Amino acid sequence: MTVLPIRITGDPVLHRRAAPVPAEAFGPPLERLARDMRETMLAAPGVGLAGPQVGVDARIFVWGWTDPDGARHEGTVVNPVLVADPVAAGDADPAAESEGCLSVPGHKFPLRRSAHAVLTGVDAAGAPVRVEARGWLARIFSHEFDHLEGRLYVDRLASPWAERARAVVEEAGWGVPGRSWLPGSGPSRH
Ligand code: NI
């Protein structure tokens, strides 16, 4: 397995809708990509990773998250459909609703998300996937699905978090094509 470089905000692949995976692409190469993405996610470490984040213009994401009861939730979905409940009104709570993204590494900002979502699709071998998610897992699915639509969570932030996110991106010299970081390559990545 291989840990892949993760693209940082500003790289065009992160900011456009990803392409559907065609039927002929399923099988060993796609399964290998999913394994490499999982390895990369764990090395980062993160709880989700989408194809565009490793420079792959394809509708695939992986997730891996341990819930507060210690149960592990992990999987791969290709060509997903996500049906999410409406987002509750009100301001996001910084203590309970702050999320991060491996493509904006080292930062977290509050964002309100759907409390419940149903993910369907297939895995890298073409087998059906259906996961009903609540709480943080629903948040992970919404975040990763957004990546496939070319949307980062920082694009969804409300004031003043949106302005703060723009400032950190600018200060880091991100927001331009070609920036990436390699998990495991040391603390200088940020
Ligand atoms: Ni992300």
JSON list of C-alpha atoms and ligand atoms in Angstrom, two decimals:
[
{"chain": "A", "resi": 1, "resn": "MET", "atom": "CA", "xyz": [0.00, 0.00, 0.00]},
{"chain": "A", "resi": 2, "resn": "THR", "atom": "CA", "xyz": [1.06, 3.54, -0.63]},
{"chain": "A", "resi": 3, "resn": "VAL", "atom": "CA", "xyz": [0.54, 6.79, 1.23]},
{"chain": "A", "resi": 4, "resn": "LEU", "atom": "CA", "xyz": [-0.43, 9.38, -1.36]},
{"chain": "A", "resi": 5, "resn": "PRO", "atom": "CA", "xyz": [0.22, 13.14, -1.32]},
{"chain": "A", "resi": 6, "resn": "ILE", "atom": "CA", "xyz": [-2.86, 15.13, -0.30]},
{"chain": "A", "resi": 7, "resn": "ARG", "atom": "CA", "xyz": [-3.79, 18.15, -2.40]},
{"chain": "A", "resi": 8, "resn": "ILE", "atom": "CA", "xyz": [-4.25, 21.44, -0.58]},
{"chain": "A", "resi": 9, "resn": "THR", "atom": "CA", "xyz": [-7.02, 23.96, -1.25]},
{"chain": "A", "resi": 10, "resn": "GLY", "atom": "CA", "xyz": [-6.38, 25.90, -4.44]},
{"chain": "A", "resi": 11, "resn": "ASP", "atom": "CA", "xyz": [-5.59, 22.83, -6.51]},
{"chain": "A", "resi": 12, "resn": "PRO", "atom": "CA", "xyz": [-8.14, 22.76, -9.34]},
{"chain": "A", "resi": 13, "resn": "VAL", "atom": "CA", "xyz": [-9.05, 19.08, -8.82]},
{"chain": "A", "resi": 14, "resn": "LEU", "atom": "CA", "xyz": [-10.54, 20.05, -5.44]},
{"chain": "A", "resi": 15, "resn": "HIS", "atom": "CA", "xyz": [-12.77, 22.75, -6.85]},
{"chain": "A", "resi": 16, "resn": "ARG", "atom": "CA", "xyz": [-14.66, 21.00, -9.64]},
{"chain": "A", "resi": 17, "resn": "ARG", "atom": "CA", "xyz": [-17.22, 18.24, -9.75]},
{"chain": "A", "resi": 18, "resn": "ALA", "atom": "CA", "xyz": [-15.53, 14.83, -9.86]},
{"chain": "A", "resi": 19, "resn": "ALA", "atom": "CA", "xyz": [-16.27, 12.40, -12.69]},
{"chain": "A", "resi": 20, "resn": "PRO", "atom": "CA", "xyz": [-18.42, 9.28, -12.22]},
{"chain": "A", "resi": 21, "resn": "VAL", "atom": "CA", "xyz": [-16.45, 6.03, -12.15]},
{"chain": "A", "resi": 22, "resn": "PRO", "atom": "CA", "xyz": [-17.33, 4.05, -15.30]},
{"chain": "A", "resi": 23, "resn": "ALA", "atom": "CA", "xyz": [-18.35, 0.37, -15.08]},
{"chain": "A", "resi": 24, "resn": "GLU", "atom": "CA", "xyz": [-15.12, -0.84, -16.68]},
{"chain": "A", "resi": 25, "resn": "ALA", "atom": "CA", "xyz": [-13.01, 0.83, -13.98]},
{"chain": "A", "resi": 26, "resn": "PHE", "atom": "CA", "xyz": [-14.21, -1.47, -11.18]},
{"chain": "A", "resi": 27, "resn": "GLY", "atom": "CA", "xyz": [-11.96, -4.26, -9.97]},
{"chain": "A", "resi": 28, "resn": "PRO", "atom": "CA", "xyz": [-8.33, -4.54, -8.81]},
{"chain": "A", "resi": 29, "resn": "PRO", "atom": "CA", "xyz": [-7.03, -1.07, -9.83]},
{"chain": "A", "resi": 30, "resn": "LEU", "atom": "CA", "xyz": [-9.96, 0.70, -8.14]},
{"chain": "A", "resi": 31, "resn": "GLU", "atom": "CA", "xyz": [-9.64, -1.57, -5.09]},
{"chain": "A", "resi": 32, "resn": "ARG", "atom": "CA", "xyz": [-5.97, -0.68, -4.90]},
{"chain": "A", "resi": 33, "resn": "LEU", "atom": "CA", "xyz": [-6.80, 3.03, -5.06]},
{"chain": "A", "resi": 34, "resn": "ALA", "atom": "CA", "xyz": [-9.30, 2.54, -2.21]},
{"chain": "A", "resi": 35, "resn": "ARG", "atom": "CA", "xyz": [-6.64, 0.74, -0.12]},
{"chain": "A", "resi": 36, "resn": "ASP", "atom": "CA", "xyz": [-4.11, 3.50, -0.80]},
{"chain": "A", "resi": 37, "resn": "MET", "atom": "CA", "xyz": [-6.69, 6.14, 0.12]},
{"chain": "A", "resi": 38, "resn": "ARG", "atom": "CA", "xyz": [-7.46, 4.31, 3.37]},
{"chain": "A", "resi": 39, "resn": "GLU", "atom": "CA", "xyz": [-3.74, 4.06, 4.16]},
{"chain": "A", "resi": 40, "resn": "THR", "atom": "CA", "xyz": [-3.34, 7.77, 3.42]},
{"chain": "A", "resi": 41, "resn": "MET", "atom": "CA", "xyz": [-6.34, 8.67, 5.59]},
{"chain": "A", "resi": 42, "resn": "LEU", "atom": "CA", "xyz": [-4.99, 6.66, 8.52]},
{"chain": "A", "resi": 43, "resn": "ALA", "atom": "CA", "xyz": [-1.49, 8.12, 8.14]},
{"chain": "A", "resi": 44, "resn": "ALA", "atom": "CA", "xyz": [-2.78, 11.70, 8.03]},
{"chain": "A", "resi": 45, "resn": "PRO", "atom": "CA", "xyz": [-4.61, 10.94, 10.36]},
{"chain": "A", "resi": 46, "resn": "GLY", "atom": "CA", "xyz": [-8.15, 11.68, 9.25]},
{"chain": "A", "resi": 47, "resn": "VAL", "atom": "CA", "xyz": [-11.64, 10.17, 9.33]},
{"chain": "A", "resi": 48, "resn": "GLY", "atom": "CA", "xyz": [-12.42, 10.52, 5.62]},
{"chain": "A", "resi": 49, "resn": "LEU", "atom": "CA", "xyz": [-10.71, 11.09, 2.30]},
{"chain": "A", "resi": 50, "resn": "ALA", "atom": "CA", "xyz": [-12.12, 11.73, -1.18]},
{"chain": "A", "resi": 51, "resn": "GLY", "atom": "CA", "xyz": [-10.59, 10.94, -4.58]},
{"chain": "A", "resi": 52, "resn": "PRO", "atom": "CA", "xyz": [-9.98, 14.57, -5.58]},
{"chain": "A", "resi": 53, "resn": "GLN", "atom": "CA", "xyz": [-7.89, 15.04, -2.42]},
{"chain": "A", "resi": 54, "resn": "VAL", "atom": "CA", "xyz": [-5.32, 12.61, -3.82]},
{"chain": "A", "resi": 55, "resn": "GLY", "atom": "CA", "xyz": [-5.57, 14.14, -7.29]},
{"chain": "A", "resi": 56, "resn": "VAL", "atom": "CA", "xyz": [-7.99, 11.53, -8.65]},
{"chain": "A", "resi": 57, "resn": "ASP", "atom": "CA", "xyz": [-10.91, 12.97, -10.58]},
{"chain": "A", "resi": 58, "resn": "ALA", "atom": "CA", "xyz": [-13.33, 10.23, -9.57]},
{"chain": "A", "resi": 59, "resn": "ARG", "atom": "CA", "xyz": [-16.40, 9.90, -7.38]},
{"chain": "A", "resi": 60, "resn": "ILE", "atom": "CA", "xyz": [-14.94, 7.76, -4.61]},
{"chain": "A", "resi": 61, "resn": "PHE", "atom": "CA", "xyz": [-14.41, 8.33, -0.91]},
{"chain": "A", "resi": 62, "resn": "VAL", "atom": "CA", "xyz": [-13.31, 6.32, 2.10]},
{"chain": "A", "resi": 63, "resn": "TRP", "atom": "CA", "xyz": [-14.10, 6.77, 5.77]},
{"chain": "A", "resi": 64, "resn": "GLY", "atom": "CA", "xyz": [-12.91, 5.35, 9.06]},
{"chain": "A", "resi": 65, "resn": "TRP", "atom": "CA", "xyz": [-14.17, 6.62, 12.39]},
{"chain": "A", "resi": 66, "resn": "THR", "atom": "CA", "xyz": [-14.49, 5.19, 15.88]},
{"chain": "A", "resi": 67, "resn": "ASP", "atom": "CA", "xyz": [-17.64, 6.35, 17.65]},
{"chain": "A", "resi": 68, "resn": "PRO", "atom": "CA", "xyz": [-17.79, 7.35, 21.34]},
{"chain": "A", "resi": 69, "resn": "ASP", "atom": "CA", "xyz": [-18.92, 3.79, 22.22]},
{"chain": "A", "resi": 70, "resn": "GLY", "atom": "CA", "xyz": [-15.78, 2.36, 20.60]},
{"chain": "A", "resi": 71, "resn": "ALA", "atom": "CA", "xyz": [-17.47, 0.92, 17.51]},
{"chain": "A", "resi": 72, "resn": "ARG", "atom": "CA", "xyz": [-15.49, 1.29, 14.30]},
{"chain": "A", "resi": 73, "resn": "HIS", "atom": "CA", "xyz": [-17.25, 2.58, 11.18]},
{"chain": "A", "resi": 74, "resn": "GLU", "atom": "CA", "xyz": [-15.30, 2.27, 7.94]},
{"chain": "A", "resi": 75, "resn": "GLY", "atom": "CA", "xyz": [-15.83, 1.72, 4.28]},
{"chain": "A", "resi": 76, "resn": "THR", "atom": "CA", "xyz": [-15.48, 2.83, 0.70]},
{"chain": "A", "resi": 77, "resn": "VAL", "atom": "CA", "xyz": [-18.15, 4.20, -1.58]},
{"chain": "A", "resi": 78, "resn": "VAL", "atom": "CA", "xyz": [-18.05, 4.81, -5.32]},
{"chain": "A", "resi": 79, "resn": "ASN", "atom": "CA", "xyz": [-20.57, 6.91, -7.25]},
{"chain": "A", "resi": 80, "resn": "PRO", "atom": "CA", "xyz": [-22.44, 7.68, -4.04]},
{"chain": "A", "resi": 81, "resn": "VAL", "atom": "CA", "xyz": [-25.86, 9.15, -3.51]},
{"chain": "A", "resi": 82, "resn": "LEU", "atom": "CA", "xyz": [-26.31, 10.99, -0.21]},
{"chain": "A", "resi": 83, "resn": "VAL", "atom": "CA", "xyz": [-29.74, 11.86, 1.14]},
{"chain": "A", "resi": 84, "resn": "ALA", "atom": "CA", "xyz": [-29.23, 14.16, 4.12]},
{"chain": "A", "resi": 85, "resn": "ASP", "atom": "CA", "xyz": [-31.82, 15.69, 6.42]},
{"chain": "A", "resi": 86, "resn": "PRO", "atom": "CA", "xyz": [-32.16, 19.48, 6.39]},
{"chain": "A", "resi": 87, "resn": "VAL", "atom": "CA", "xyz": [-29.55, 21.31, 8.44]},
{"chain": "A", "resi": 88, "resn": "ALA", "atom": "CA", "xyz": [-31.00, 22.71, 11.68]},
{"chain": "A", "resi": 89, "resn": "ALA", "atom": "CA", "xyz": [-31.23, 26.49, 11.91]},
{"chain": "A", "resi": 90, "resn": "GLY", "atom": "CA", "xyz": [-28.89, 28.45, 14.15]},
{"chain": "A", "resi": 91, "resn": "ASP", "atom": "CA", "xyz": [-25.21, 29.10, 14.64]},
{"chain": "A", "resi": 92, "resn": "ALA", "atom": "CA", "xyz": [-22.74, 26.23, 14.78]},
{"chain": "A", "resi": 93, "resn": "ASP", "atom": "CA", "xyz": [-21.32, 25.51, 18.22]},
{"chain": "A", "resi": 94, "resn": "PRO", "atom": "CA", "xyz": [-17.51, 25.84, 18.10]},
{"chain": "A", "resi": 95, "resn": "ALA", "atom": "CA", "xyz": [-17.08, 23.24, 20.87]},
{"chain": "A", "resi": 96, "resn": "ALA", "atom": "CA", "xyz": [-19.30, 20.57, 19.35]},
{"chain": "A", "resi": 97, "resn": "GLU", "atom": "CA", "xyz": [-19.49, 21.30, 15.62]},
{"chain": "A", "resi": 98, "resn": "SER", "atom": "CA", "xyz": [-15.96, 22.16, 14.50]},
{"chain": "A", "resi": 99, "resn": "GLU", "atom": "CA", "xyz": [-14.61, 20.07, 11.66]},
{"chain": "A", "resi": 100, "resn": "GLY", "atom": "CA", "xyz": [-11.36, 19.96, 9.74]},
{"chain": "A", "resi": 101, "resn": "CYS", "atom": "CA", "xyz": [-10.18, 18.86, 6.31]},
{"chain": "A", "resi": 102, "resn": "LEU", "atom": "CA", "xyz": [-6.94, 17.26, 5.18]},
{"chain": "A", "resi": 103, "resn": "SER", "atom": "CA", "xyz": [-6.95, 19.71, 2.26]},
{"chain": "A", "resi": 104, "resn": "VAL", "atom": "CA", "xyz": [-6.90, 22.65, 4.69]},
{"chain": "A", "resi": 105, "resn": "PRO", "atom": "CA", "xyz": [-4.53, 20.93, 7.12]},
{"chain": "A", "resi": 106, "resn": "GLY", "atom": "CA", "xyz": [-4.12, 21.97, 10.71]},
{"chain": "A", "resi": 107, "resn": "HIS", "atom": "CA", "xyz": [-7.31, 24.01, 11.13]},
{"chain": "A", "resi": 108, "resn": "LYS", "atom": "CA", "xyz": [-10.87, 23.51, 12.34]},
{"chain": "A", "resi": 109, "resn": "PHE", "atom": "CA", "xyz": [-13.92, 25.71, 12.02]},
{"chain": "A", "resi": 110, "resn": "PRO", "atom": "CA", "xyz": [-17.53, 25.35, 13.20]},
{"chain": "A", "resi": 111, "resn": "LEU", "atom": "CA", "xyz": [-20.11, 24.29, 10.68]},
{"chain": "A", "resi": 112, "resn": "ARG", "atom": "CA", "xyz": [-23.64, 23.05, 11.19]},
{"chain": "A", "resi": 113, "resn": "ARG", "atom": "CA", "xyz": [-24.40, 19.81, 9.33]},
{"chain": "A", "resi": 114, "resn": "SER", "atom": "CA", "xyz": [-27.27, 17.38, 8.90]},
{"chain": "A", "resi": 115, "resn": "ALA", "atom": "CA", "xyz": [-27.77, 15.15, 11.93]},
{"chain": "A", "resi": 116, "resn": "HIS", "atom": "CA", "xyz": [-28.87, 12.20, 9.80]},
{"chain": "A", "resi": 117, "resn": "ALA", "atom": "CA", "xyz": [-28.01, 10.99, 6.31]},
{"chain": "A", "resi": 118, "resn": "VAL", "atom": "CA", "xyz": [-28.32, 7.86, 4.20]},
{"chain": "A", "resi": 119, "resn": "LEU", "atom": "CA", "xyz": [-25.41, 6.93, 1.94]},
{"chain": "A", "resi": 120, "resn": "THR", "atom": "CA", "xyz": [-25.87, 4.53, -0.96]},
{"chain": "A", "resi": 121, "resn": "GLY", "atom": "CA", "xyz": [-23.57, 3.45, -3.76]},
{"chain": "A", "resi": 122, "resn": "VAL", "atom": "CA", "xyz": [-21.19, 0.60, -4.44]},
{"chain": "A", "resi": 123, "resn": "ASP", "atom": "CA", "xyz": [-17.75, -0.34, -3.13]},
{"chain": "A", "resi": 124, "resn": "ALA", "atom": "CA", "xyz": [-14.58, -0.62, -5.21]},
{"chain": "A", "resi": 125, "resn": "ALA", "atom": "CA", "xyz": [-15.52, -4.16, -6.23]},
{"chain": "A", "resi": 126, "resn": "GLY", "atom": "CA", "xyz": [-19.00, -3.05, -7.28]},
{"chain": "A", "resi": 127, "resn": "ALA", "atom": "CA", "xyz": [-20.88, -4.51, -4.30]},
{"chain": "A", "resi": 128, "resn": "PRO", "atom": "CA", "xyz": [-23.79, -2.45, -2.96]},
{"chain": "A", "resi": 129, "resn": "VAL", "atom": "CA", "xyz": [-23.21, -0.07, -0.06]},
{"chain": "A", "resi": 130, "resn": "ARG", "atom": "CA", "xyz": [-25.92, 1.40, 2.15]},
{"chain": "A", "resi": 131, "resn": "VAL", "atom": "CA", "xyz": [-25.17, 3.15, 5.44]},
{"chain": "A", "resi": 132, "resn": "GLU", "atom": "CA", "xyz": [-27.60, 5.09, 7.57]},
{"chain": "A", "resi": 133, "resn": "ALA", "atom": "CA", "xyz": [-25.60, 7.59, 9.60]},
{"chain": "A", "resi": 134, "resn": "ARG", "atom": "CA", "xyz": [-26.29, 9.87, 12.53]},
{"chain": "A", "resi": 135, "resn": "GLY", "atom": "CA", "xyz": [-24.21, 12.48, 14.28]},
{"chain": "A", "resi": 136, "resn": "TRP", "atom": "CA", "xyz": [-20.54, 12.67, 13.40]},
{"chain": "A", "resi": 137, "resn": "LEU", "atom": "CA", "xyz": [-20.73, 9.89, 10.80]},
{"chain": "A", "resi": 138, "resn": "ALA", "atom": "CA", "xyz": [-23.45, 11.84, 8.98]},
{"chain": "A", "resi": 139, "resn": "ARG", "atom": "CA", "xyz": [-21.12, 14.86, 9.13]},
{"chain": "A", "resi": 140, "resn": "ILE", "atom": "CA", "xyz": [-18.26, 12.82, 7.63]},
{"chain": "A", "resi": 141, "resn": "PHE", "atom": "CA", "xyz": [-20.49, 11.66, 4.77]},
{"chain": "A", "resi": 142, "resn": "SER", "atom": "CA", "xyz": [-21.70, 15.21, 4.05]},
{"chain": "A", "resi": 143, "resn": "HIS", "atom": "CA", "xyz": [-18.11, 16.51, 4.11]},
{"chain": "A", "resi": 144, "resn": "GLU", "atom": "CA", "xyz": [-16.77, 13.80, 1.80]},
{"chain": "A", "resi": 145, "resn": "PHE", "atom": "CA", "xyz": [-19.72, 13.98, -0.57]},
{"chain": "A", "resi": 146, "resn": "ASP", "atom": "CA", "xyz": [-19.11, 17.72, -0.82]},
{"chain": "A", "resi": 147, "resn": "HIS", "atom": "CA", "xyz": [-15.55, 16.97, -2.00]},
{"chain": "A", "resi": 148, "resn": "LEU", "atom": "CA", "xyz": [-17.01, 15.07, -4.96]},
{"chain": "A", "resi": 149, "resn": "GLU", "atom": "CA", "xyz": [-19.06, 18.16, -5.82]},
{"chain": "A", "resi": 150, "resn": "GLY", "atom": "CA", "xyz": [-15.95, 20.33, -5.74]},
{"chain": "A", "resi": 151, "resn": "ARG", "atom": "CA", "xyz": [-16.89, 21.95, -2.44]},
{"chain": "A", "resi": 152, "resn": "LEU", "atom": "CA", "xyz": [-14.72, 22.26, 0.67]},
{"chain": "A", "resi": 153, "resn": "TYR", "atom": "CA", "xyz": [-16.17, 22.77, 4.13]},
{"chain": "A", "resi": 154, "resn": "VAL", "atom": "CA", "xyz": [-14.50, 26.18, 4.29]},
{"chain": "A", "resi": 155, "resn": "ASP", "atom": "CA", "xyz": [-16.71, 27.18, 1.33]},
{"chain": "A", "resi": 156, "resn": "ARG", "atom": "CA", "xyz": [-19.74, 26.65, 3.58]},
{"chain": "A", "resi": 157, "resn": "LEU", "atom": "CA", "xyz": [-18.65, 28.58, 6.68]},
{"chain": "A", "resi": 158, "resn": "ALA", "atom": "CA", "xyz": [-20.64, 31.45, 8.10]},
{"chain": "A", "resi": 159, "resn": "SER", "atom": "CA", "xyz": [-19.17, 34.73, 9.30]},
{"chain": "A", "resi": 160, "resn": "PRO", "atom": "CA", "xyz": [-16.79, 35.20, 11.08]},
{"chain": "A", "resi": 161, "resn": "TRP", "atom": "CA", "xyz": [-15.38, 31.71, 10.39]},
{"chain": "A", "resi": 162, "resn": "ALA", "atom": "CA", "xyz": [-15.39, 32.18, 6.63]},
{"chain": "A", "resi": 163, "resn": "GLU", "atom": "CA", "xyz": [-13.17, 35.25, 6.95]},
{"chain": "A", "resi": 164, "resn": "ARG", "atom": "CA", "xyz": [-10.85, 33.48, 9.39]},
{"chain": "A", "resi": 165, "resn": "ALA", "atom": "CA", "xyz": [-10.53, 30.51, 7.06]},
{"chain": "A", "resi": 166, "resn": "ARG", "atom": "CA", "xyz": [-9.70, 32.79, 4.14]},
{"chain": "A", "resi": 167, "resn": "ALA", "atom": "CA", "xyz": [-7.03, 34.46, 6.26]},
{"chain": "A", "resi": 168, "resn": "VAL", "atom": "CA", "xyz": [-5.33, 31.20, 7.23]},
{"chain": "A", "resi": 169, "resn": "VAL", "atom": "CA", "xyz": [-5.37, 30.00, 3.62]},
{"chain": "A", "resi": 170, "resn": "GLU", "atom": "CA", "xyz": [-3.78, 33.24, 2.50]},
{"chain": "A", "resi": 171, "resn": "GLU", "atom": "CA", "xyz": [-1.25, 33.27, 5.33]},
{"chain": "A", "resi": 172, "resn": "ALA", "atom": "CA", "xyz": [-0.16, 29.72, 4.51]},
{"chain": "A", "resi": 173, "resn": "GLY", "atom": "CA", "xyz": [0.30, 30.59, 0.84]},
{"chain": "A", "resi": 174, "resn": "TRP", "atom": "CA", "xyz": [-2.41, 28.13, -0.18]},
{"chain": "A", "resi": 175, "resn": "GLY", "atom": "CA", "xyz": [-5.26, 28.83, -2.56]},
{"chain": "A", "resi": 176, "resn": "VAL", "atom": "CA", "xyz": [-3.00, 28.28, -5.58]},
{"chain": "A", "resi": 177, "resn": "PRO", "atom": "CA", "xyz": [-2.57, 25.18, -7.79]},
{"chain": "A", "resi": 178, "resn": "GLY", "atom": "CA", "xyz": [-0.01, 22.50, -7.02]},
{"chain": "A", "resi": 179, "resn": "ARG", "atom": "CA", "xyz": [0.21, 22.52, -3.22]},
{"chain": "A", "resi": 180, "resn": "SER", "atom": "CA", "xyz": [0.19, 19.18, -1.44]},
{"chain": "A", "resi": 181, "resn": "TRP", "atom": "CA", "xyz": [1.54, 17.47, 1.66]},
{"chain": "A", "resi": 182, "resn": "LEU", "atom": "CA", "xyz": [2.57, 13.90, 2.35]},
{"chain": "A", "resi": 183, "resn": "PRO", "atom": "CA", "xyz": [1.27, 12.29, 5.57]},
{"chain": "A", "resi": 184, "resn": "GLY", "atom": "CA", "xyz": [4.13, 11.04, 7.69]},
{"chain": "A", "resi": 185, "resn": "SER", "atom": "CA", "xyz": [6.62, 13.45, 6.17]},
{"chain": "A", "resi": 186, "resn": "GLY", "atom": "CA", "xyz": [7.07, 15.48, 9.33]},
{"chain": "A", "resi": 187, "resn": "PRO", "atom": "CA", "xyz": [5.73, 18.44, 11.26]},
{"chain": "A", "resi": 188, "resn": "SER", "atom": "CA", "xyz": [6.74, 20.98, 8.61]},
{"chain": "A", "resi": 189, "resn": "ARG", "atom": "CA", "xyz": [3.73, 20.00, 6.50]},
{"chain": "A", "resi": 190, "resn": "HIS", "atom": "CA", "xyz": [1.59, 22.75, 7.94]},
{"chain": "B", "resi": 1, "resn": "NI", "atom": "NI", "xyz": [-12.00, 17.26, 3.54]}
]
